[in-house]
C-alpha cells in the first residue's frame, strides 16, 4: 500500500495511505471456495513479487503475517486480479532491531515453524506462509485445521505446523479439478 504522506499535526502523528477498493482473498475464498489454478497462481505470484520487493529492500523486511485476509484483490486498469499485500503492522527489518520477539507473532493457521519456536526468521518465513495461502487458494481450505477453544486451536495448530504434513492437495481438491502435477505433486 502506497504511503502518500505522514507527519505530525498539533501533536498528533498521521499517516495517509492510498484508498483501496477490493476484496480480500479470504472473502473470495469464503464465497467461491478453491480458485481455478491459473487464477490462484496469478494471485500468489503477485504476492511473491511484493514480498520479493520487501525482502530485497535495504532493510530486508519480513512481513510475518501473510494470510488470505492480508491479500487484497482489486480491479485495477482492467485487471480484475490486481493484488496488494496489506498489513505490514508486525513486519520487521532484519537489518534493524525487533526482528525477534519473546512470543510467537503471526496468524496461527499460516505461521511458519520458526515463528512457533521463536527462532530466527528470514524470507523463508514468509514463503512458508505463502505456501499455506496457495494451498488454501487451490483447495478452499487451509492446510491445517483445529477444533476446540481458541487456546486449544492455537496449541493444535502449533503441533501441526511443527510436526505434521498437510493432506496432499490432490486429496482435498474438488472432484474434477484440473491442476498441473507440478502444483499438487
mmCIF file of C-alpha atoms in Angstrom, residues 23 25 28 32-46 73-74 80-81 83 134 137-138:
data_model
loop_
_atom_site.group_PDB
_atom_site.id
_atom_site.type_symbol
_atom_site.label_atom_id
_atom_site.label_comp_id
_atom_site.label_asym_id
_atom_site.label_seq_id
_atom_site.Cartn_x
_atom_site.Cartn_y
_atom_site.Cartn_z
ATOM 1 C CA UNK A 23 -11.998 -7.879 -1.601
ATOM 2 C CA UNK A 25 -8.570 -13.239 -0.767
ATOM 3 C CA UNK A 28 -13.182 -14.518 -2.220
ATOM 4 C CA UNK A 32 -16.150 -19.166 -4.084
ATOM 5 C CA UNK A 33 -14.119 -21.938 -2.462
ATOM 6 C CA UNK A 34 -10.939 -23.028 -4.209
ATOM 7 C CA UNK A 35 -9.950 -20.986 -7.233
ATOM 8 C CA UNK A 36 -9.047 -22.219 -10.713
ATOM 9 C CA UNK A 37 -5.327 -22.957 -10.608
ATOM 10 C CA UNK A 38 -4.339 -20.246 -13.123
ATOM 11 C CA UNK A 39 -6.099 -17.579 -11.053
ATOM 12 C CA UNK A 40 -4.601 -18.860 -7.788
ATOM 13 C CA UNK A 41 -1.097 -18.897 -9.275
ATOM 14 C CA UNK A 42 -1.542 -15.394 -10.723
ATOM 15 C CA UNK A 43 -2.648 -14.004 -7.348
ATOM 16 C CA UNK A 44 0.093 -15.784 -5.399
ATOM 17 C CA UNK A 45 2.678 -14.728 -7.989
ATOM 18 C CA UNK A 46 1.867 -11.094 -7.273
ATOM 19 C CA UNK A 73 -7.651 -8.423 -4.782
ATOM 20 C CA UNK A 74 -8.900 -5.464 -6.755
ATOM 21 C CA UNK A 80 -9.672 -7.952 -12.066
ATOM 22 C CA UNK A 81 -6.992 -9.745 -10.020
ATOM 23 C CA UNK A 83 -3.056 -7.722 -5.756
ATOM 24 C CA UNK A 134 -1.580 -21.218 -2.179
ATOM 25 C CA UNK A 137 -6.421 -20.780 -2.714
ATOM 26 C CA UNK A 138 -6.406 -24.060 -4.655
#
